[in-house]
Structures are given as structure tokens and as C-alpha cells.
mmCIF file of C-alpha atoms in Angstrom:
data_model
loop_
_atom_site.group_PDB
_atom_site.id
_atom_site.type_symbol
_atom_site.label_atom_id
_atom_site.label_comp_id
_atom_site.label_asym_id
_atom_site.label_seq_id
_atom_site.Cartn_x
_atom_site.Cartn_y
_atom_site.Cartn_z
ATOM 1 C CA MET A 1 -34.372 9.703 -46.440
ATOM 2 C CA PRO A 2 -34.311 12.228 -43.547
ATOM 3 C CA VAL A 3 -34.559 9.356 -41.032
ATOM 4 C CA ARG A 4 -31.771 7.451 -42.747
ATOM 5 C CA GLY A 5 -29.627 10.581 -42.817
ATOM 6 C CA THR A 6 -30.174 11.103 -39.103
ATOM 7 C CA GLN A 7 -29.231 7.492 -38.372
ATOM 8 C CA ASN A 8 -26.082 7.806 -40.460
ATOM 9 C CA LYS A 9 -25.114 10.959 -38.570
ATOM 10 C CA ARG A 10 -25.641 9.240 -35.227
ATOM 11 C CA ARG A 11 -23.638 6.216 -36.349
ATOM 12 C CA GLY A 12 -20.844 8.477 -37.554
ATOM 13 C CA ALA A 13 -20.814 10.352 -34.255
ATOM 14 C CA ALA A 14 -20.633 7.062 -32.323
ATOM 15 C CA ASP A 15 -17.793 5.800 -34.506
ATOM 16 C CA GLY A 16 -15.985 9.103 -34.046
ATOM 17 C CA GLY A 17 -16.415 8.855 -30.278
ATOM 18 C CA ARG A 18 -15.009 5.322 -30.234
ATOM 19 C CA GLY A 19 -12.097 6.371 -32.410
ATOM 20 C CA LEU A 20 -11.311 9.261 -30.098
ATOM 21 C CA GLY A 21 -11.649 6.936 -27.115
ATOM 22 C CA LEU A 22 -9.162 4.473 -28.595
ATOM 23 C CA GLY A 23 -6.736 7.293 -29.311
ATOM 24 C CA LEU A 24 -6.994 8.593 -25.741
ATOM 25 C CA ALA A 25 -6.584 5.085 -24.328
ATOM 26 C CA LEU A 26 -3.446 4.576 -26.405
ATOM 27 C CA VAL A 27 -2.014 7.873 -25.159
ATOM 28 C CA SER A 28 -2.775 6.811 -21.585
ATOM 29 C CA ALA A 29 -1.130 3.393 -22.034
ATOM 30 C CA VAL A 30 2.002 4.905 -23.567
ATOM 31 C CA ALA A 31 2.205 7.590 -20.858
ATOM 32 C CA PHE A 32 1.822 5.103 -18.017
ATOM 33 C CA GLY A 33 4.183 2.643 -19.700
ATOM 34 C CA GLY A 34 6.976 5.214 -19.591
ATOM 35 C CA SER A 35 6.751 5.875 -15.857
ATOM 36 C CA GLY A 36 9.047 3.073 -14.776
ATOM 37 C CA VAL A 37 11.576 3.810 -17.507
ATOM 38 C CA ALA A 38 11.884 7.411 -16.282
ATOM 39 C CA ALA A 39 11.825 6.508 -12.587
ATOM 40 C CA LYS A 40 14.470 3.785 -12.549
ATOM 41 C CA PRO A 41 17.364 6.097 -13.548
ATOM 42 C CA LEU A 42 16.412 8.441 -10.697
ATOM 43 C CA ILE A 43 16.453 5.526 -8.269
ATOM 44 C CA GLU A 44 19.827 4.364 -9.559
ATOM 45 C CA ALA A 45 21.128 7.957 -9.299
ATOM 46 C CA GLY A 46 20.599 7.909 -5.543
ATOM 47 C CA LEU A 47 16.936 8.661 -4.821
ATOM 48 C CA ASP A 48 15.024 6.177 -2.699
ATOM 49 C CA SER A 49 12.125 4.525 -4.538
ATOM 50 C CA LEU A 50 9.639 5.901 -1.987
ATOM 51 C CA HIS A 51 11.003 9.394 -2.523
ATOM 52 C CA VAL A 52 10.462 9.070 -6.273
ATOM 53 C CA VAL A 53 6.895 7.919 -5.640
ATOM 54 C CA TRP A 54 6.321 10.868 -3.303
ATOM 55 C CA LEU A 55 7.678 13.328 -5.877
ATOM 56 C CA ARG A 56 5.427 11.833 -8.523
ATOM 57 C CA VAL A 57 2.240 11.808 -6.465
ATOM 58 C CA ALA A 58 2.807 15.141 -4.706
ATOM 59 C CA GLY A 59 3.662 16.884 -7.968
ATOM 60 C CA ALA A 60 0.596 15.473 -9.703
ATOM 61 C CA ALA A 61 -1.575 16.407 -6.717
ATOM 62 C CA LEU A 62 -0.441 20.028 -7.008
ATOM 63 C CA VAL A 63 -1.271 20.055 -10.718
ATOM 64 C CA MET A 64 -4.724 18.556 -10.041
ATOM 65 C CA LEU A 65 -5.460 20.872 -7.103
ATOM 66 C CA PRO A 66 -7.853 23.102 -9.121
ATOM 67 C CA VAL A 67 -9.841 19.982 -10.097
ATOM 68 C CA ALA A 68 -10.028 18.934 -6.454
ATOM 69 C CA TRP A 69 -11.348 22.356 -5.468
ATOM 70 C CA ARG A 70 -13.994 22.186 -8.166
ATOM 71 C CA HIS A 71 -15.225 18.826 -6.828
ATOM 72 C CA ARG A 72 -14.763 19.630 -3.130
ATOM 73 C CA ALA A 73 -18.269 18.312 -2.379
ATOM 74 C CA LEU A 74 -16.884 14.795 -2.839
ATOM 75 C CA VAL A 75 -15.106 15.093 0.517
ATOM 76 C CA ARG A 76 -18.471 15.178 2.258
ATOM 77 C CA ARG A 77 -20.290 12.766 -0.054
ATOM 78 C CA ARG A 78 -17.652 10.061 -0.590
ATOM 79 C CA PRO A 79 -14.915 10.179 2.061
ATOM 80 C CA ALA A 80 -14.447 6.379 2.123
ATOM 81 C CA LEU A 81 -14.133 6.139 -1.651
ATOM 82 C CA LEU A 82 -11.578 8.961 -1.793
ATOM 83 C CA ALA A 83 -9.552 7.469 1.070
ATOM 84 C CA GLY A 84 -9.585 4.019 -0.515
ATOM 85 C CA PHE A 85 -8.563 5.382 -3.888
ATOM 86 C CA GLY A 86 -5.679 7.309 -2.354
ATOM 87 C CA LEU A 87 -4.452 4.388 -0.243
ATOM 88 C CA LEU A 88 -4.751 1.635 -2.860
ATOM 89 C CA ALA A 89 -4.808 3.046 -6.394
ATOM 90 C CA VAL A 90 -2.270 5.786 -5.693
ATOM 91 C CA ALA A 91 -0.060 5.107 -2.667
ATOM 92 C CA GLY A 92 -0.199 1.307 -2.618
ATOM 93 C CA VAL A 93 0.188 0.561 -6.308
ATOM 94 C CA GLN A 94 2.806 3.196 -7.029
ATOM 95 C CA ALA A 95 4.910 2.526 -3.916
ATOM 96 C CA CYS A 96 5.000 -1.244 -4.488
ATOM 97 C CA TYR A 97 5.659 -0.866 -8.221
ATOM 98 C CA PHE A 98 8.476 1.668 -7.864
ATOM 99 C CA ALA A 99 10.055 -0.355 -5.050
ATOM 100 C CA SER A 100 9.905 -3.472 -7.226
ATOM 101 C CA ILE A 101 11.592 -1.860 -10.246
ATOM 102 C CA SER A 102 14.502 -0.917 -8.006
ATOM 103 C CA ARG A 103 15.190 -4.661 -7.677
ATOM 104 C CA ILE A 104 13.870 -6.319 -10.867
ATOM 105 C CA PRO A 105 13.496 -5.237 -14.528
ATOM 106 C CA VAL A 106 10.694 -2.787 -15.351
ATOM 107 C CA GLY A 107 8.987 -5.127 -17.810
ATOM 108 C CA VAL A 108 8.942 -8.032 -15.360
ATOM 109 C CA ALA A 109 7.509 -5.861 -12.560
ATOM 110 C CA LEU A 110 4.685 -4.599 -14.734
ATOM 111 C CA LEU A 111 3.892 -8.040 -16.134
ATOM 112 C CA VAL A 112 3.610 -9.408 -12.601
ATOM 113 C CA GLU A 113 1.381 -6.473 -11.693
ATOM 114 C CA TYR A 114 -0.901 -7.402 -14.579
ATOM 115 C CA LEU A 115 -1.908 -10.542 -12.728
ATOM 116 C CA ALA A 116 -4.433 -8.268 -10.987
ATOM 117 C CA PRO A 117 -7.341 -8.965 -13.392
ATOM 118 C CA ALA A 118 -6.859 -12.676 -12.784
ATOM 119 C CA LEU A 119 -6.720 -12.136 -9.014
ATOM 120 C CA VAL A 120 -9.980 -10.192 -9.218
ATOM 121 C CA LEU A 121 -11.630 -13.353 -10.543
ATOM 122 C CA GLY A 122 -10.430 -15.201 -7.435
ATOM 123 C CA TRP A 123 -12.049 -12.540 -5.260
ATOM 124 C CA VAL A 124 -15.292 -12.796 -7.222
ATOM 125 C CA ARG A 125 -15.362 -16.605 -7.024
ATOM 126 C CA PHE A 126 -14.192 -17.337 -3.479
ATOM 127 C CA VAL A 127 -15.057 -14.195 -1.502
ATOM 128 C CA GLN A 128 -18.179 -12.882 -3.217
ATOM 129 C CA ARG A 129 -19.146 -16.468 -4.162
ATOM 130 C CA ARG A 130 -20.296 -15.462 -7.614
ATOM 131 C CA PRO A 131 -19.831 -17.867 -10.539
ATOM 132 C CA VAL A 132 -17.117 -17.257 -13.124
ATOM 133 C CA THR A 133 -17.000 -18.568 -16.654
ATOM 134 C CA ARG A 134 -14.687 -21.251 -17.981
ATOM 135 C CA ALA A 135 -13.051 -18.629 -20.162
ATOM 136 C CA ALA A 136 -12.234 -16.619 -17.043
ATOM 137 C CA ALA A 137 -10.668 -19.673 -15.394
ATOM 138 C CA LEU A 138 -8.655 -20.260 -18.568
ATOM 139 C CA GLY A 139 -7.433 -16.679 -18.378
ATOM 140 C CA VAL A 140 -6.194 -17.236 -14.819
ATOM 141 C CA VAL A 141 -4.335 -20.405 -15.848
ATOM 142 C CA LEU A 142 -2.699 -18.631 -18.790
ATOM 143 C CA ALA A 143 -1.672 -15.670 -16.633
ATOM 144 C CA VAL A 144 -0.114 -17.870 -13.936
ATOM 145 C CA GLY A 145 1.665 -19.992 -16.542
ATOM 146 C CA GLY A 146 2.955 -16.877 -18.252
ATOM 147 C CA LEU A 147 4.221 -15.524 -14.950
ATOM 148 C CA ALA A 148 6.144 -18.757 -14.391
ATOM 149 C CA CYS A 149 7.888 -18.156 -17.722
ATOM 150 C CA VAL A 150 8.601 -14.502 -16.950
ATOM 151 C CA VAL A 151 10.350 -15.307 -13.647
ATOM 152 C CA GLU A 152 11.975 -18.441 -15.140
ATOM 153 C CA VAL A 153 10.982 -20.805 -12.339
ATOM 154 C CA TRP A 154 13.041 -23.574 -13.939
ATOM 155 C CA ALA A 155 16.158 -21.524 -13.126
ATOM 156 C CA GLY A 156 15.389 -21.442 -9.423
ATOM 157 C CA LEU A 157 13.629 -18.053 -9.386
ATOM 158 C CA SER A 158 16.436 -16.086 -10.982
ATOM 159 C CA PHE A 159 14.924 -12.722 -10.043
ATOM 160 C CA ASP A 160 15.036 -11.023 -6.670
ATOM 161 C CA ALA A 161 12.306 -12.618 -4.534
ATOM 162 C CA VAL A 162 11.611 -9.369 -2.645
ATOM 163 C CA GLY A 163 11.202 -7.510 -5.942
ATOM 164 C CA LEU A 164 8.695 -10.105 -7.136
ATOM 165 C CA LEU A 165 6.768 -9.884 -3.858
ATOM 166 C CA LEU A 166 6.611 -6.097 -4.201
ATOM 167 C CA ALA A 167 5.265 -6.454 -7.747
ATOM 168 C CA LEU A 168 2.654 -8.896 -6.449
ATOM 169 C CA GLY A 169 1.843 -6.336 -3.764
ATOM 170 C CA ALA A 170 1.119 -3.816 -6.513
ATOM 171 C CA ALA A 171 -1.194 -6.358 -8.143
ATOM 172 C CA CYS A 172 -2.989 -6.942 -4.818
ATOM 173 C CA CYS A 173 -3.454 -3.189 -4.373
ATOM 174 C CA GLN A 174 -5.057 -3.111 -7.806
ATOM 175 C CA VAL A 175 -7.412 -5.898 -6.718
ATOM 176 C CA GLY A 176 -8.356 -3.922 -3.629
ATOM 177 C CA TYR A 177 -9.074 -0.894 -5.780
ATOM 178 C CA PHE A 178 -11.201 -2.916 -8.211
ATOM 179 C CA VAL A 179 -13.273 -4.181 -5.299
ATOM 180 C CA LEU A 180 -13.573 -0.676 -3.826
ATOM 181 C CA SER A 181 -14.578 0.719 -7.194
ATOM 182 C CA ASP A 182 -17.182 -2.018 -7.522
ATOM 183 C CA GLN A 183 -18.616 -0.971 -4.158
ATOM 184 C CA GLY A 184 -18.544 2.729 -4.969
ATOM 185 C CA GLY A 185 -20.018 2.837 -8.449
ATOM 186 C CA ASP A 186 -23.508 4.369 -8.367
ATOM 187 C CA ALA A 187 -25.942 4.802 -11.179
ATOM 188 C CA GLY A 188 -27.479 8.128 -11.938
ATOM 189 C CA ALA A 189 -26.514 11.688 -11.205
ATOM 190 C CA ASP A 190 -25.131 10.771 -7.773
ATOM 191 C CA ALA A 191 -22.155 8.945 -9.309
ATOM 192 C CA PRO A 192 -18.854 10.613 -8.328
ATOM 193 C CA ASP A 193 -16.987 12.412 -11.071
ATOM 194 C CA PRO A 194 -13.896 10.310 -12.015
ATOM 195 C CA LEU A 195 -11.657 13.383 -12.364
ATOM 196 C CA GLY A 196 -12.621 14.517 -8.874
ATOM 197 C CA VAL A 197 -11.914 11.049 -7.464
ATOM 198 C CA ILE A 198 -8.491 11.014 -9.129
ATOM 199 C CA ALA A 199 -7.644 14.506 -7.860
ATOM 200 C CA TYR A 200 -8.535 13.680 -4.265
ATOM 201 C CA GLY A 201 -6.938 10.250 -4.571
ATOM 202 C CA LEU A 202 -3.667 11.960 -5.455
ATOM 203 C CA LEU A 203 -4.029 14.337 -2.495
ATOM 204 C CA VAL A 204 -4.731 11.479 -0.084
ATOM 205 C CA GLY A 205 -1.898 9.431 -1.575
ATOM 206 C CA ALA A 206 0.504 12.369 -1.227
ATOM 207 C CA ALA A 207 -0.456 12.824 2.432
ATOM 208 C CA VAL A 208 0.039 9.118 3.193
ATOM 209 C CA LEU A 209 3.330 8.938 1.324
ATOM 210 C CA THR A 210 4.608 12.041 3.110
ATOM 211 C CA VAL A 211 4.348 10.169 6.406
ATOM 212 C CA ILE A 212 5.881 6.982 4.975
ATOM 213 C CA ALA A 213 8.597 8.409 2.701
ATOM 214 C CA ARG A 214 9.615 11.349 4.967
ATOM 215 C CA PRO A 215 10.822 13.505 2.067
ATOM 216 C CA TRP A 216 12.601 15.956 4.384
ATOM 217 C CA GLY A 217 15.432 13.407 4.488
ATOM 218 C CA MET A 218 15.666 13.119 0.703
ATOM 219 C CA ASP A 219 18.846 13.975 -1.178
ATOM 220 C CA TRP A 220 17.414 16.886 -3.173
ATOM 221 C CA GLY A 221 20.768 17.425 -4.848
ATOM 222 C CA VAL A 222 20.124 14.407 -7.093
ATOM 223 C CA LEU A 223 17.524 16.447 -8.990
ATOM 224 C CA ALA A 224 20.201 19.013 -9.911
ATOM 225 C CA ARG A 225 22.435 16.347 -11.429
ATOM 226 C CA THR A 226 22.066 13.917 -14.334
ATOM 227 C CA ALA A 227 20.940 10.300 -14.417
ATOM 228 C CA ALA A 228 22.242 7.477 -16.604
ATOM 229 C CA MET A 229 19.964 5.861 -19.201
ATOM 230 C CA ASP A 230 21.878 2.996 -20.827
ATOM 231 C CA GLY A 231 25.068 5.028 -21.113
ATOM 232 C CA SER A 232 23.465 8.406 -21.864
ATOM 233 C CA ARG A 233 23.148 11.226 -19.330
ATOM 234 C CA VAL A 234 19.777 12.941 -18.867
ATOM 235 C CA PRO A 235 18.986 15.827 -16.477
ATOM 236 C CA ALA A 236 17.188 14.391 -13.458
ATOM 237 C CA TRP A 237 14.637 17.212 -13.388
ATOM 238 C CA VAL A 238 13.581 16.366 -16.961
ATOM 239 C CA LEU A 239 12.846 12.799 -15.898
ATOM 240 C CA LEU A 240 10.881 14.063 -12.897
ATOM 241 C CA CYS A 241 8.793 16.409 -15.064
ATOM 242 C CA TRP A 242 8.015 13.500 -17.384
ATOM 243 C CA ILE A 243 6.922 11.321 -14.460
ATOM 244 C CA VAL A 244 4.668 14.015 -12.956
ATOM 245 C CA LEU A 245 3.150 15.666 -16.033
ATOM 246 C CA ILE A 246 3.065 12.881 -18.632
ATOM 247 C CA ALA A 247 3.168 9.574 -16.752
ATOM 248 C CA THR A 248 0.714 10.714 -14.072
ATOM 249 C CA VAL A 249 -1.459 13.735 -14.939
ATOM 250 C CA VAL A 250 -1.796 13.177 -18.704
ATOM 251 C CA ALA A 251 -2.014 9.408 -18.259
ATOM 252 C CA TYR A 252 -4.812 9.556 -15.669
ATOM 253 C CA VAL A 253 -6.834 12.242 -17.447
ATOM 254 C CA THR A 254 -6.672 10.649 -20.906
ATOM 255 C CA GLY A 255 -7.480 7.290 -19.362
ATOM 256 C CA VAL A 256 -10.602 8.659 -17.682
ATOM 257 C CA LEU A 257 -11.769 10.366 -20.861
ATOM 258 C CA SER A 258 -11.195 7.176 -22.877
ATOM 259 C CA VAL A 259 -13.308 5.103 -20.490
ATOM 260 C CA ARG A 260 -16.269 7.378 -21.146
ATOM 261 C CA ARG A 261 -16.090 6.528 -24.859
ATOM 262 C CA LEU A 262 -15.232 2.815 -24.727
ATOM 263 C CA SER A 263 -16.697 -0.317 -23.219
ATOM 264 C CA PRO A 264 -14.768 -1.817 -20.282
ATOM 265 C CA ALA A 265 -13.655 -4.806 -22.383
ATOM 266 C CA VAL A 266 -12.232 -2.658 -25.185
ATOM 267 C CA ALA A 267 -10.513 -0.285 -22.783
ATOM 268 C CA GLY A 268 -9.116 -3.287 -20.927
ATOM 269 C CA VAL A 269 -7.468 -4.554 -24.092
ATOM 270 C CA VAL A 270 -5.774 -1.197 -24.608
ATOM 271 C CA ALA A 271 -4.727 -1.149 -20.939
ATOM 272 C CA CYS A 272 -2.718 -4.330 -21.529
ATOM 273 C CA LEU A 273 -0.582 -2.361 -23.979
ATOM 274 C CA GLU A 274 0.901 -0.541 -20.989
ATOM 275 C CA ALA A 275 2.952 -3.610 -20.108
ATOM 276 C CA VAL A 276 4.063 -3.996 -23.716
ATOM 277 C CA VAL A 277 5.066 -0.327 -23.944
ATOM 278 C CA ALA A 278 6.986 -0.512 -20.649
ATOM 279 C CA THR A 279 8.855 -3.636 -21.739
ATOM 280 C CA VAL A 280 9.798 -2.206 -25.126
ATOM 281 C CA LEU A 281 10.881 1.139 -23.663
ATOM 282 C CA ALA A 282 12.945 -0.591 -20.978
ATOM 283 C CA TRP A 283 14.595 -2.654 -23.720
ATOM 284 C CA VAL A 284 15.372 0.354 -25.929
ATOM 285 C CA VAL A 285 16.093 3.061 -23.346
ATOM 286 C CA LEU A 286 17.509 1.139 -20.375
ATOM 287 C CA GLY A 287 18.971 -1.876 -22.157
ATOM 288 C CA GLU A 288 16.887 -4.346 -20.106
ATOM 289 C CA ARG A 289 16.571 -7.283 -22.481
ATOM 290 C CA LEU A 290 14.307 -10.246 -21.844
ATOM 291 C CA SER A 291 14.854 -13.783 -23.102
ATOM 292 C CA ALA A 292 12.544 -15.495 -25.588
ATOM 293 C CA PRO A 293 10.769 -17.554 -22.869
ATOM 294 C CA GLN A 294 10.229 -14.389 -20.847
ATOM 295 C CA LEU A 295 8.729 -12.572 -23.836
ATOM 296 C CA ALA A 296 6.457 -15.549 -24.517
ATOM 297 C CA GLY A 297 5.477 -15.635 -20.861
ATOM 298 C CA GLY A 298 4.724 -11.922 -20.932
ATOM 299 C CA ALA A 299 2.411 -12.436 -23.888
ATOM 300 C CA LEU A 300 0.617 -15.205 -21.960
ATOM 301 C CA VAL A 301 0.200 -12.899 -18.937
ATOM 302 C CA LEU A 302 -1.386 -10.210 -21.106
ATOM 303 C CA VAL A 303 -3.662 -12.654 -22.947
ATOM 304 C CA GLY A 304 -4.693 -14.333 -19.698
ATOM 305 C CA ALA A 305 -5.355 -11.007 -17.984
ATOM 306 C CA PHE A 306 -7.503 -9.835 -20.882
ATOM 307 C CA ILE A 307 -9.533 -13.047 -20.972
ATOM 308 C CA ALA A 308 -9.979 -12.949 -17.212
ATOM 309 C CA GLN A 309 -11.233 -9.377 -17.048
ATOM 310 C CA SER A 310 -13.389 -9.520 -20.182
ATOM 311 C CA SER A 311 -15.045 -12.761 -19.018
ATOM 312 C CA ALA A 312 -16.036 -11.480 -15.586
ATOM 313 C CA PRO A 313 -19.739 -12.012 -14.872
ATOM 314 C CA VAL A 314 -22.035 -9.087 -15.615
ATOM 315 C CA LYS A 315 -23.987 -7.796 -12.674
ATOM 316 C CA PRO A 316 -27.678 -8.624 -12.886
ATOM 317 C CA SER A 317 -30.059 -5.708 -13.154
ATOM 318 C CA SER A 318 -32.795 -5.020 -10.655
ATOM 319 C CA ASP A 319 -35.237 -7.278 -12.513
ATOM 320 C CA GLY A 320 -32.776 -10.194 -12.373
ATOM 321 C CA SER A 321 -31.701 -10.046 -16.002
ATOM 322 C CA ALA A 322 -28.148 -9.385 -17.093
ATOM 323 C CA GLY A 323 -27.695 -6.044 -18.702
ATOM 324 C CA ALA A 324 -25.086 -3.675 -19.995
ATOM 325 C CA VAL A 325 -22.812 -2.084 -17.444
ATOM 326 C CA PRO A 326 -23.779 1.580 -17.096
ATOM 327 C CA GLU A 327 -21.172 4.259 -17.561
ATOM 328 C CA SER A 328 -21.082 5.030 -13.876
ATOM 329 C CA GLU A 329 -20.127 1.416 -13.065
ATOM 330 C CA GLN A 330 -17.218 1.289 -15.504
ATOM 331 C CA ARG A 331 -14.354 0.825 -13.088
ATOM 332 C CA LEU A 332 -11.128 2.698 -13.615
ATOM 333 C CA SER A 333 -7.853 0.915 -13.086
ATOM 334 C CA PRO A 334 -4.951 2.741 -11.527
ATOM 335 C CA SER A 335 -3.668 3.155 -15.044
ATOM 336 C CA GLY A 336 -6.689 5.203 -15.951
ATOM 337 C CA THR A 337 -8.315 2.614 -18.203
ATOM 338 C CA ALA A 338 -11.334 0.436 -17.605
ATOM 339 C CA ALA A 339 -10.916 -2.727 -15.616
#
């Protein structure tokens, strides 16, 4: 009886941890899904998309500065990892995504970006020359077919081609980050703390974007005015606070904490909800409505992306046998969830 009671307690603790992890992952997906909805009105109010990205990243970097100071040893131990995270997961993804939503609907931009898990399989197969499963190949086919429906190729590419290329650029930056994360994940106590990596990634991203965006030429007066959201007027500074505090800091932190309690496959499923949340919010808040074929295509993109990332081959262990992926090798996507 004592042994059974102990086992029941451990099982209950594990279930509680998974439940908390799912809750945190949902919060992260909702927070990230609202970033484009809050950013697009600022862009339409007169701010350049790069300036909005700079405000987001620089503001979040200031909030995370105490975390960066706490993990300052990472600068000496992992300079390449921190630089890569800042360039790809922060500056690259956010700049391409925000530039794309200035030209195409938010939901379409994020659905195109979610081709990244399928593109990762191409990297694994043709660059690393590792085998992929048939299910993974099926996921790629579904994602590409879904994308064709989202952009309505039968209508002669009805969306802005530059906007679509920028969204694909965001997806490629995600692929680069996945590869970098795969290189940088160490087992044992030497593994870098994810919160420290995020904090320094934001600092590096802010420094890079400062050079690119040149915020000293920004129209700061826009932040003192209001922005239109489907006919309603909202103070611009409220939208900026949402982007910095909720859609960046809260989203990244809750995503990291959720990964520690979930397997990569489960967290990846929840990550796909980000695209759904963004599409629904853009529909309700911004009035960006998608057609039935586009909605069906979006569903195919999400299903294909999930199949592709959950069917990726497991790294063999040192004795040649496939094993579970250790916690330190669970790769974080730029949305804070496991990839």
C-alpha cells in the first residue's frame, strides 16, 4: 500500500505538471497570436514595420535585462548561440513577419510562416542527409497544398508577391533557428538556460534592428495618437504595451516554461494554435475575412506542419539506439514552444 500510494502521488504530480504545461503553452500561443493584430494598426497609423519591430524587441529587451544580467556567463560560454538566436529567432523572424503583414492579411502571413516545420524536413533530408519518414513527407505535401489554397494560386496569386516572399523569409529564419538550436543543445548541466538565451537574443536582436531600422527617424508622434481597429479607435501606446509585455515577454516566458513540462510533439501541436488564434483575432478585430478555400488551406498547413515536425527522426543515442530526446535538446521555436 505505501508503494502504491507513492506511485499514485508521482503519477498525480506528473499529470499536474503536464496540465500546467498545456495551460502555459496555450497562454503562449494566444499571446503570440495577438502580436500581428496589435502591430498592424500601428503600421497603418504611420509607423514603419521595422520601427514597430524595433519597439517590440527593444522594449522586451529592457524588460528582460535583469534576466540577462543573471545569466551573463552565457556571453562567454555561448556567444555564437546567442548571436544566432538574436539574428534569426528575434530580428529575422520578427522583421520579415511584421513587414509581411503590412502587405498581406495577418492570418495568411502566419500560415505561410508555419511552413517552417516542413522546410526543416527538407534540411534534414537533403543537407544533413538523414532519412525522413513517409509521414513526414506526407506532412510536407499537405503543407504545400494548403499554402496553395491560402494564396489562391488558381486566381493568379491574388496576394502581394512581396508580402508572400517576406512571410517565406520568416519561415526560412525559423528553419535557420531550428538548425542552430539543434547544434547548440547540450546534455547535462552545461546546457544553456533557455531564459538566458531569450534575454540575450532580444538584446542582440535589438542591437541589430537599431542599425537596420534607424529609430531616430521614426515618427514618435504616432504613439501619442490613436490607431484604427476595424472602425474603432485605440490608443497607440496601449497597442505597443500589449506587443511588448504580452506578445513578447509573457509569450516567450510562458512558452519556455511549457516546454519544460511537455514533450516536443505535444508542445508543437499547441504551437500550431498560434496561427489559428491570429487568424480568428484578425477576423474579429481587424475585419480580415478569409474565404472557405483559404480556411481549408490553412487547416491543411497546420496539419501538415504538425505531421512534419512530429515525424522528424529521433537522434540516435551514443550506443546507436534511438532514445527519448532529453530536456536540454528540446528546441524552442521563436514562438516559445517546442519545435
